Tab-separated table of C-alpha atoms in Angstrom:
chain	number	residue	atom	x	y	z
A	366	MET	CA	-0.380	-0.262	-0.178
A	367	ASN	CA	1.795	3.106	-1.173
A	368	TRP	CA	2.175	6.165	1.170
A	369	PHE	CA	-1.433	8.096	-0.069
A	370	TRP	CA	-3.918	5.929	1.275
A	371	LEU	CA	-2.163	5.151	4.040
A	372	SER	CA	-2.128	8.836	4.939
A	373	LEU	CA	-5.717	8.816	4.365
A	374	ILE	CA	-6.020	6.116	7.058
A	375	ALA	CA	-4.384	8.083	9.495
A	376	ILE	CA	-6.567	11.059	8.829
A	377	LEU	CA	-9.749	9.015	8.618
A	378	PHE	CA	-8.965	7.746	12.062
A	379	TRP	CA	-6.982	10.299	13.762
A	380	SER	CA	-10.177	13.059	12.711
A	381	GLY	CA	-12.424	9.741	14.302
A	382	SER	CA	-9.688	10.098	16.548
A	383	ASP	CA	-10.303	14.145	16.969
A	384	LEU	CA	-14.182	13.737	17.654
A	385	PHE	CA	-14.749	11.490	20.608
A	386	SER	CA	-11.535	12.532	21.852
A	387	LYS	CA	-14.052	16.465	22.113
A	388	MET	CA	-16.601	13.918	23.162
A	389	GLY	CA	-14.879	12.641	25.983
A	390	SER	CA	-13.389	15.500	27.413
A	391	LYS	CA	-15.611	16.684	30.774
A	392	PRO	CA	-15.074	20.513	31.318
A	393	ASP	CA	-15.633	19.229	34.667
A	394	ASP	CA	-13.016	17.191	34.865
A	395	PRO	CA	-9.847	18.565	35.593
A	396	TYR	CA	-8.585	14.883	35.037
A	397	SER	CA	-9.963	14.217	31.674
A	398	HIS	CA	-6.608	14.962	29.487
A	399	TRP	CA	-4.893	12.303	31.809
A	400	LYS	CA	-7.619	9.987	31.685
A	401	MET	CA	-6.919	10.342	27.809
A	402	VAL	CA	-3.557	9.320	28.501
A	403	MET	CA	-4.358	6.249	29.928
A	404	MET	CA	-6.056	5.091	27.229
A	405	VAL	CA	-4.147	5.846	24.124
A	406	GLY	CA	-1.371	4.314	25.995
A	407	GLY	CA	-3.172	1.281	27.250
A	408	VAL	CA	-4.906	0.668	23.762
A	409	MET	CA	-1.175	1.361	22.714
A	410	GLY	CA	0.553	-1.601	24.989
A	411	ILE	CA	-2.112	-3.247	23.674
A	412	HIS	CA	-1.959	-3.215	20.161
A	413	ALA	CA	2.637	-3.651	20.636
A	414	ILE	CA	1.977	-6.364	22.323
A	415	VAL	CA	-0.367	-8.144	19.534
A	416	MET	CA	2.112	-7.056	17.209
A	417	LEU	CA	4.636	-8.959	19.287
A	418	CYS	CA	3.150	-12.347	19.173
A	419	LEU	CA	2.273	-12.581	16.209
A	420	GLY	CA	6.375	-12.228	15.600
A	421	THR	CA	7.008	-8.826	14.730
A	422	PRO	CA	11.048	-8.104	14.384
A	423	PHE	CA	12.191	-5.990	18.192
A	424	SER	CA	14.441	-5.470	20.662
A	425	LEU	CA	14.748	-3.229	23.639
A	426	ILE	CA	16.972	-1.689	22.036
A	427	ASP	CA	14.187	0.411	19.497
A	428	ILE	CA	12.778	1.925	22.480
A	429	VAL	CA	16.769	4.050	22.736
A	430	THR	CA	16.404	4.291	19.097
A	431	TYR	CA	13.171	6.130	18.374
A	432	LEU	CA	13.476	7.630	22.128
A	433	PRO	CA	14.528	10.849	19.760
A	434	ALA	CA	10.606	10.658	17.795
A	435	SER	CA	9.065	9.621	20.390
A	436	PHE	CA	10.354	12.209	22.880
A	437	LEU	CA	8.883	15.037	20.606
A	438	TYR	CA	5.998	13.971	20.167
A	439	ILE	CA	4.951	13.233	23.479
A	440	LEU	CA	6.533	16.872	24.963
A	441	SER	CA	4.506	18.218	21.645
A	442	MET	CA	1.280	16.787	23.285
A	443	ILE	CA	2.138	17.897	26.676
A	444	LEU	CA	2.895	21.290	25.990
A	445	GLY	CA	-0.846	20.990	23.719
A	446	TYR	CA	-2.742	20.535	26.617
A	447	VAL	CA	-1.233	22.794	28.798
A	448	GLY	CA	-1.075	25.203	26.358
A	449	LEU	CA	-5.202	25.247	26.648
A	450	ARG	CA	-4.641	26.664	30.152
A	451	TYR	CA	-3.915	29.750	28.326
A	452	ILE	CA	-4.962	30.473	24.943
A	453	VAL	CA	-8.118	29.540	23.599
A	454	LEU	CA	-8.852	26.572	20.716
A	455	SER	CA	-9.451	28.441	18.182
A	456	VAL	CA	-6.486	30.602	18.098
A	457	SER	CA	-3.534	27.953	18.764
A	458	SER	CA	-5.485	26.275	16.112
A	459	PRO	CA	-3.551	27.451	13.035
A	460	ILE	CA	-0.338	27.563	14.445
A	461	CYS	CA	-0.409	23.866	16.071
A	462	ASN	CA	-2.380	22.846	12.672
A	463	SER	CA	0.958	24.465	10.344
A	464	SER	CA	3.224	21.670	12.316
A	465	GLY	CA	2.934	19.208	8.822
A	466	ALA	CA	4.671	22.508	7.294
A	467	VAL	CA	7.708	23.555	9.121
A	468	SER	CA	8.566	19.356	8.978
A	469	SER	CA	8.578	19.106	5.439
A	470	LEU	CA	10.485	22.405	5.669
A	471	LEU	CA	13.000	21.082	7.512
A	472	CYS	CA	13.110	17.557	5.225
A	473	PHE	CA	13.412	19.661	1.715
A	474	LEU	CA	15.724	21.854	3.742
A	475	PHE	CA	17.994	19.585	5.651
A	476	LEU	CA	17.337	15.633	3.687
A	477	LYS	CA	17.486	17.323	-0.010
A	478	GLN	CA	13.842	16.154	-0.377
A	479	THR	CA	11.943	17.426	-3.217
A	480	MET	CA	7.926	17.567	-4.385
A	481	LEU	CA	7.310	17.555	-8.532
A	482	TRP	CA	5.334	20.829	-9.011
A	483	PHE	CA	1.581	19.467	-8.515
A	484	GLN	CA	3.065	17.746	-5.049
A	485	PHE	CA	3.851	21.472	-4.252
A	486	VAL	CA	0.035	22.881	-5.365
A	487	ALA	CA	-1.643	19.729	-3.931
A	488	VAL	CA	0.261	20.761	-0.419
A	489	ALA	CA	-0.224	24.739	-0.352
A	490	LEU	CA	-3.585	23.788	-1.310
A	491	ILE	CA	-3.946	21.870	1.701
A	492	CYS	CA	-2.130	24.022	4.620
A	493	LEU	CA	-4.143	26.978	2.895
A	494	GLY	CA	-7.429	25.106	3.777
A	495	VAL	CA	-6.518	23.857	7.100
A	496	ILE	CA	-5.688	27.666	8.173
A	497	PHE	CA	-7.951	28.805	6.886
A	498	LEU	CA	-10.727	26.703	8.125
A	499	SER	CA	-8.850	27.818	11.538
A	500	VAL	CA	-9.283	31.808	10.943
A	501	PHE	CA	-13.175	31.013	9.967
A	502	GLU	CA	-13.412	28.740	13.080
A	503	ARG	CA	-12.411	30.755	15.018
A	504	ARG	CA	-14.385	34.054	13.826
A	505	GLU	CA	-17.394	31.682	14.867
A	506	GLU	CA	-16.637	31.205	18.296
A	507	LEU	CA	-15.888	34.721	18.631
A	508	ALA	CA	-19.202	36.098	17.124
A	509	LEU	CA	-21.271	33.020	19.710
A	510	ARG	CA	-19.522	33.909	22.375
A	511	LYS	CA	-20.079	38.483	21.330
A	512	GLN	CA	-24.202	36.654	21.234
A	513	SER	CA	-24.168	34.544	24.615
A	514	GLY	CA	-22.528	37.755	26.085
A	515	GLU	CA	-19.345	35.527	27.274
A	516	THR	CA	-15.777	37.456	26.686
A	517	VAL	CA	-12.279	36.217	26.774
A	518	GLU	CA	-9.459	37.551	29.214
A	519	ARG	CA	-6.654	39.066	26.951
A	520	LYS	CA	-4.611	37.124	28.432
A	521	TYR	CA	-5.798	33.934	26.623
A	522	THR	CA	-5.723	36.125	23.217
A	523	HIS	CA	-2.382	38.640	23.368
A	524	SER	CA	0.026	37.746	25.858
A	525	VAL	CA	3.184	36.515	24.474
A	526	ILE	CA	2.916	32.279	26.685
A	527	ALA	CA	-0.577	32.365	25.070
A	528	VAL	CA	1.363	32.421	21.205
A	529	LEU	CA	4.576	30.630	22.578
A	530	PHE	CA	2.616	27.103	23.800
A	531	PRO	CA	1.132	26.989	20.056
A	532	LEU	CA	4.272	27.396	18.342
A	533	LEU	CA	6.084	25.345	20.591
A	534	TYR	CA	3.523	22.478	19.897
A	535	CYS	CA	4.078	23.243	16.343
A	536	LEU	CA	7.728	23.479	16.394
A	537	ILE	CA	8.278	20.272	18.263
A	538	ASP	CA	5.579	18.322	16.412
A	539	GLY	CA	7.814	19.458	13.056
A	540	LEU	CA	11.243	17.839	14.919
A	541	GLY	CA	9.611	14.874	15.864
A	542	THR	CA	7.790	14.354	11.840
A	543	PHE	CA	11.544	15.504	10.461
A	544	ALA	CA	13.336	12.654	12.685
A	545	ASP	CA	11.190	9.809	12.809
A	546	THR	CA	11.912	10.815	8.737
A	547	ILE	CA	15.753	10.586	9.692
A	548	LEU	CA	15.132	6.658	12.013
A	549	LEU	CA	13.234	5.357	8.979
A	550	ASP	CA	15.315	6.197	6.741
A	551	GLY	CA	17.963	3.042	8.121
A	552	TYR	CA	17.825	3.558	10.918
A	553	ILE	CA	14.394	1.408	12.696
A	554	ALA	CA	11.638	-0.480	10.697
A	555	GLU	CA	8.579	0.813	10.397
A	556	GLU	CA	7.067	-1.916	12.446
A	557	SER	CA	9.693	-1.588	14.926
A	558	ALA	CA	9.117	2.268	15.685
A	559	ASN	CA	5.567	1.715	15.664
A	560	ILE	CA	5.668	-0.852	18.402
A	561	ALA	CA	8.382	1.393	20.325
A	562	TYR	CA	6.391	4.128	20.380
A	563	GLU	CA	3.330	2.078	21.614
A	564	LEU	CA	5.554	0.694	24.554
A	565	THR	CA	6.819	4.565	25.643
A	566	PHE	CA	3.382	5.994	25.420
A	567	LEU	CA	2.254	2.673	27.704
A	568	ALA	CA	4.759	3.993	29.926
A	569	MET	CA	3.185	7.018	30.632
A	570	ALA	CA	-0.819	5.645	30.855
A	571	ILE	CA	0.535	3.781	33.622
A	572	PHE	CA	1.856	7.312	34.789
A	573	ALA	CA	-0.956	8.281	34.336
A	574	PHE	CA	-2.832	5.227	35.802
A	575	VAL	CA	-0.658	5.638	39.296
A	576	TYR	CA	-1.170	9.588	38.992
A	577	VAL	CA	-4.895	9.655	39.015
A	578	VAL	CA	-6.245	6.475	40.477
A	579	ILE	CA	-3.992	5.587	43.167
A	580	ILE	CA	-2.331	8.796	44.671
A	581	ARG	CA	-5.793	11.050	43.552
A	582	LYS	CA	-8.018	8.717	43.742
A	583	GLN	CA	-10.630	8.965	41.326
A	584	LYS	CA	-12.993	6.833	39.340
A	585	LEU	CA	-12.732	5.467	36.002
A	586	THR	CA	-16.599	4.995	34.808
A	587	PRO	CA	-17.204	3.211	31.419
A	588	ARG	CA	-19.820	5.397	30.704
A	589	ARG	CA	-18.101	8.868	30.718
A	590	GLU	CA	-14.522	7.146	30.122
A	591	GLY	CA	-16.020	5.154	26.605
A	592	PRO	CA	-15.258	8.012	24.030
A	593	LYS	CA	-12.122	8.370	24.998
A	594	LEU	CA	-11.482	3.955	24.475
A	595	THR	CA	-13.077	5.202	20.918
A	596	ALA	CA	-10.729	7.622	20.652
A	597	ALA	CA	-7.540	5.629	21.105
A	598	VAL	CA	-8.734	3.697	18.927
A	599	CYS	CA	-8.767	5.598	16.446
A	600	GLU	CA	-5.569	7.229	17.694
A	601	THR	CA	-3.565	3.810	17.914
A	602	ALA	CA	-5.264	2.701	13.810
A	603	GLY	CA	-4.182	6.174	12.957
A	604	GLN	CA	-0.395	6.261	13.902
A	605	PHE	CA	0.328	2.840	12.286
A	606	ALA	CA	-0.819	3.510	9.541
A	607	TYR	CA	1.194	7.485	9.577
A	608	ILE	CA	4.791	5.261	10.459
A	609	PHE	CA	4.337	3.774	7.220
A	610	ALA	CA	3.337	6.756	5.068
A	611	ILE	CA	5.887	8.960	7.091
A	612	GLY	CA	8.912	6.551	6.491
A	613	SER	CA	7.196	6.457	2.339
A	614	ASN	CA	7.362	9.236	1.837
A	615	SER	CA	7.161	12.427	4.902
A	616	ILE	CA	7.594	15.638	2.750
A	617	VAL	CA	4.535	14.821	1.153
A	618	ALA	CA	2.104	13.282	3.490
A	619	ALA	CA	3.100	15.237	6.842
A	620	PRO	CA	0.830	17.898	5.625
A	621	MET	CA	-1.433	16.015	4.073
A	622	ILE	CA	-2.015	13.920	7.119
A	623	SER	CA	-1.933	16.822	9.190
A	624	SER	CA	-5.292	18.252	7.337
A	625	TYR	CA	-6.923	15.453	9.335
A	626	CYS	CA	-8.342	18.326	12.073
A	627	VAL	CA	-11.078	19.481	8.538
A	628	PHE	CA	-12.173	15.878	8.232
A	629	SER	CA	-12.730	16.110	11.813
A	630	LEU	CA	-14.779	19.071	11.923
A	631	LEU	CA	-16.757	17.293	8.308
A	632	TRP	CA	-17.573	14.106	11.014
A	633	ALA	CA	-18.735	16.340	14.449
A	634	ARG	CA	-21.446	18.503	11.617
A	635	LEU	CA	-22.676	14.634	10.503
A	636	LEU	CA	-22.622	12.907	13.982
A	637	LEU	CA	-23.104	15.948	16.234
A	638	LYS	CA	-24.600	17.928	14.018
A	639	GLU	CA	-22.913	20.680	14.925
A	640	LYS	CA	-23.711	23.540	11.638
A	641	LEU	CA	-20.756	24.440	9.773
A	642	SER	CA	-20.678	27.988	7.704
A	643	TRP	CA	-20.011	29.092	4.316
A	644	GLN	CA	-16.697	30.169	4.256
A	645	GLN	CA	-15.274	26.558	6.661
A	646	TYR	CA	-17.106	24.201	3.911
A	647	ALA	CA	-14.926	26.374	1.133
A	648	ALA	CA	-12.027	25.707	3.062
A	649	ILE	CA	-12.747	22.316	3.649
A	650	ALA	CA	-13.673	21.594	-0.280
A	651	VAL	CA	-10.111	23.998	-1.248
A	652	ALA	CA	-7.986	21.150	2.057
A	653	ALA	CA	-9.890	17.924	-0.700
A	654	VAL	CA	-8.894	19.616	-3.503
A	655	GLY	CA	-5.155	19.404	-2.894
A	656	ILE	CA	-5.426	15.740	-1.843
A	657	ILE	CA	-7.983	14.676	-4.786
A	658	ILE	CA	-5.192	16.470	-6.938
A	659	LEU	CA	-2.014	13.849	-4.908
A	660	GLY	CA	-4.516	11.106	-5.229
A	661	ILE	CA	-4.981	11.477	-9.620
A	662	GLU	CA	-1.210	11.820	-10.030
A	663	LEU	CA	-0.095	9.040	-8.218
């Protein structure tokens, strides 16, 4: 299976993960993000064990080999969670969703990877669609806040720290994909890298379980945590496809996969009945055209 179809699979499952993560996030639960870590790490750990039982080649040294990429990915996730304390999601979204473009630029500058002209056009359309969609989402949210009389403190939109966290997420996540590209090019096989990442996430899940359940005495109820579990399954499936897509053609696959946020909005429209403006539909169409171009020219 080539990088394009693997990228589409990653987009499908990661957009589903995004949707169910939103459904599972409870405003009244301060430990919700740690519970999400528990679910994702637990499902990934189970998948890693299954792959090992099926005879997938793996050595404990692979965890060390792949640790630079694992560390960068996990660090970017933590910074993303922390950043939401200082900035509303609609403001951080345009910056965070640019990480695919950052990794493509790094691959071009340092690894001398190149795109064909139509791939460049397609990637540019995808990036523009993602950025414009984020801008339009911000306008919609601000309009709804104004209509309801809710105000957002200035520190959440204009302070240095408000921009710092999403910017760090964008750069570190882009560096993670760049590290992936280097490591998968001769240092570690895709299957081994995926297992190494999943076992690292499992270690995070164990830490989160000890902190939330044992230290903080929080209870886990299937009804409240069900959407998180579904999100974790989608996250694991998307990661499995992602690692092979990046290993095959990272400079194009990375920005394409970063458009999963576009599709998560469509799922929200279809399943949660959220309304979209014509500007949002236009931005989704621009990103979709870019993806179609990449598919036609295979």
